[in-house]
Short mmCIF file of C-alpha atoms in Angstrom, two decimals:
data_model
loop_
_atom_site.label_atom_id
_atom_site.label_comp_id
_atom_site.label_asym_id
_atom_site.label_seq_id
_atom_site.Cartn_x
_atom_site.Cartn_y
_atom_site.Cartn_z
CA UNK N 24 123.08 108.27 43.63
CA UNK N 25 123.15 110.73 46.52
CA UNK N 26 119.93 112.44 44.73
CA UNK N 27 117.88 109.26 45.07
CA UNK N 28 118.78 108.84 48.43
CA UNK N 29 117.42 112.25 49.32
CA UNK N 30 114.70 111.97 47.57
CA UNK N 31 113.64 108.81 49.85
CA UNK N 32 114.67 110.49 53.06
CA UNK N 33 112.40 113.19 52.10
CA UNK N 34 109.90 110.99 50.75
CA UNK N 35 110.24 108.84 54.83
CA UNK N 36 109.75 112.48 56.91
CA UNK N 37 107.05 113.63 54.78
CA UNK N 38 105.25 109.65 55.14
CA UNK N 39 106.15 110.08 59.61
CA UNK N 40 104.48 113.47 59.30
CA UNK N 41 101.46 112.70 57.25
CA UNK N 42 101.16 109.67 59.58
CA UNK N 43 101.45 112.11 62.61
CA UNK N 44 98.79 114.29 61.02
CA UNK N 45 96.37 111.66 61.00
CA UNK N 46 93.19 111.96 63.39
CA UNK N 47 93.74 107.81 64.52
CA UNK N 48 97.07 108.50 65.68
CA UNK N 49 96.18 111.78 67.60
CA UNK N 50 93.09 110.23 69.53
CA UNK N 51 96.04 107.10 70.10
CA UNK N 52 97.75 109.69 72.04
CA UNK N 53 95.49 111.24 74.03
CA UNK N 54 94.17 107.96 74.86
CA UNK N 55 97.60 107.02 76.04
CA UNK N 56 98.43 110.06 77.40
CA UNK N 57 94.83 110.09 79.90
CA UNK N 58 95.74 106.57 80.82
CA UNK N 59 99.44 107.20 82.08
CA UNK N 60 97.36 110.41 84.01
CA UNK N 61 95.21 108.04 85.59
CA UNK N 62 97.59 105.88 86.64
CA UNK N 63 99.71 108.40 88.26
CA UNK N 64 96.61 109.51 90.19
CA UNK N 65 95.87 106.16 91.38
CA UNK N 66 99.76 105.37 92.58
CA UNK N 67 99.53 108.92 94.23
CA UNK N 68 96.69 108.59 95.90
CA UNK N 69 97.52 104.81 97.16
CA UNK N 70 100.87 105.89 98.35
CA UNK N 71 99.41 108.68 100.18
CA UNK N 72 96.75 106.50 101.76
CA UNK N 73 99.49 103.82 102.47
CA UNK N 74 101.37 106.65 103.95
CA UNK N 75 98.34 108.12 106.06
CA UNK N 76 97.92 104.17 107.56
CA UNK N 77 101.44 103.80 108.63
CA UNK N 78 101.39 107.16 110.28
CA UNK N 79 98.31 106.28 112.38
CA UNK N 80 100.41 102.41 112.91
CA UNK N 81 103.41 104.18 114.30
CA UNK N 82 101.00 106.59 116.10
CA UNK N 83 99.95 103.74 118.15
CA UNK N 84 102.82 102.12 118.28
CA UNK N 85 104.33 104.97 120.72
CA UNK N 86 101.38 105.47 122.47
CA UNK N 87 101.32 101.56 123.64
CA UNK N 88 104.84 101.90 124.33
CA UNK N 89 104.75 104.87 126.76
CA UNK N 90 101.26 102.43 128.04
CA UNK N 91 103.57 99.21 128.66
CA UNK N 92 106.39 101.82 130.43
CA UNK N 93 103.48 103.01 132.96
CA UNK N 94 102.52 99.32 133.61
CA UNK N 95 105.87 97.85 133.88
CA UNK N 96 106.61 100.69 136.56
CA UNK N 97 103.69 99.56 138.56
CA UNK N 98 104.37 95.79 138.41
CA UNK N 99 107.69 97.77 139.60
CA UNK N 100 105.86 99.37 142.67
CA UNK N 101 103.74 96.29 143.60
CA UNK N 102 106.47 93.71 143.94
CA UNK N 103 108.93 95.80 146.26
CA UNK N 104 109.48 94.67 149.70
CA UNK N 105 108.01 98.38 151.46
CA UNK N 106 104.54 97.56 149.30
CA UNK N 107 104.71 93.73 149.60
CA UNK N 108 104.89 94.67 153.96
CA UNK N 109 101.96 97.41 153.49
CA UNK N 110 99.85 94.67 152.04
CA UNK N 111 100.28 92.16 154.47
CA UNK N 112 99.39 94.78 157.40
CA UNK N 113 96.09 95.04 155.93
CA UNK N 114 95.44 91.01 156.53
CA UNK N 115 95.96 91.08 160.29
CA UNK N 116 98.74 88.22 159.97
CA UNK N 117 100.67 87.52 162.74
CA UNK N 118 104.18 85.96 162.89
CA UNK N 119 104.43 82.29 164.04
CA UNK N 120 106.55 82.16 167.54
CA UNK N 121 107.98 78.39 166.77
CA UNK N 122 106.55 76.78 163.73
CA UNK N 123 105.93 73.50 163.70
CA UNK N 124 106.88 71.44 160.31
CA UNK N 125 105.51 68.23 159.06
CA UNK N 126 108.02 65.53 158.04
CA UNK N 127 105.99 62.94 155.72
CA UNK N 128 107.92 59.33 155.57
CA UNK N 129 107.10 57.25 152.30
CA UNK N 130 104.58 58.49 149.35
CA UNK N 131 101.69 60.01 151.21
CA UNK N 132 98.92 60.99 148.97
CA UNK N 133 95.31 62.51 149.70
CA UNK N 134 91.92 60.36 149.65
CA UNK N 135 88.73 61.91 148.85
#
């Protein structure tokens, strides 16, 4: 009993290698094995490219950062009181002595 079962062991490995000697399943794996090749090429090379974008995005990113820092420190300059005062001496303005206000009694609107 053992003998026969062997026998068709033997008989399997020697069908799985003829089958492995065979030219179709030889060209199936090379086919196979250029495909998985190409595919790693192509993930590579979009990961690298994805990489290579999100460098340039975070590139910009900082330099538009350190940009809004300059302008927010001249909004800064131009709405303190000492710059505010230097602009207003360049309009010749002077200050009123006793303003005068304007009380309006009732709804007062404009005519053209």
């Amino acid at each position: 009993m053992s003998l026969s079962r062997t026998q068709t062991l033997r008989e399997k490995r020697i069908a799985i290698e003829q089958f492995a000697m065979k030219t179709s399943f030889r060209a199936g794996l090379l086919v196979l094995a250029v495909v998985l090749i190409v595919l790693d090429v192509t993930q590579t090379s979009a990961v690298s490219t994805k990489g290579y974008e999100i460098n340039q995005y975070q590139t910009e990113i900082r330099q538009l950062e350190r940009e809004n820092r300059k302008l927010e420190v001249e909004i800064s300059k131009h709405r303190s009181v000492e710059s505010i005062q230097e602009r207003l001496q360049g309009l010749d303005l002077v200050v009123a002595e006793q303003p005068r206000y304007v009380s309006l009694v009732g709804p007062t609107v404009a005519l053209r």
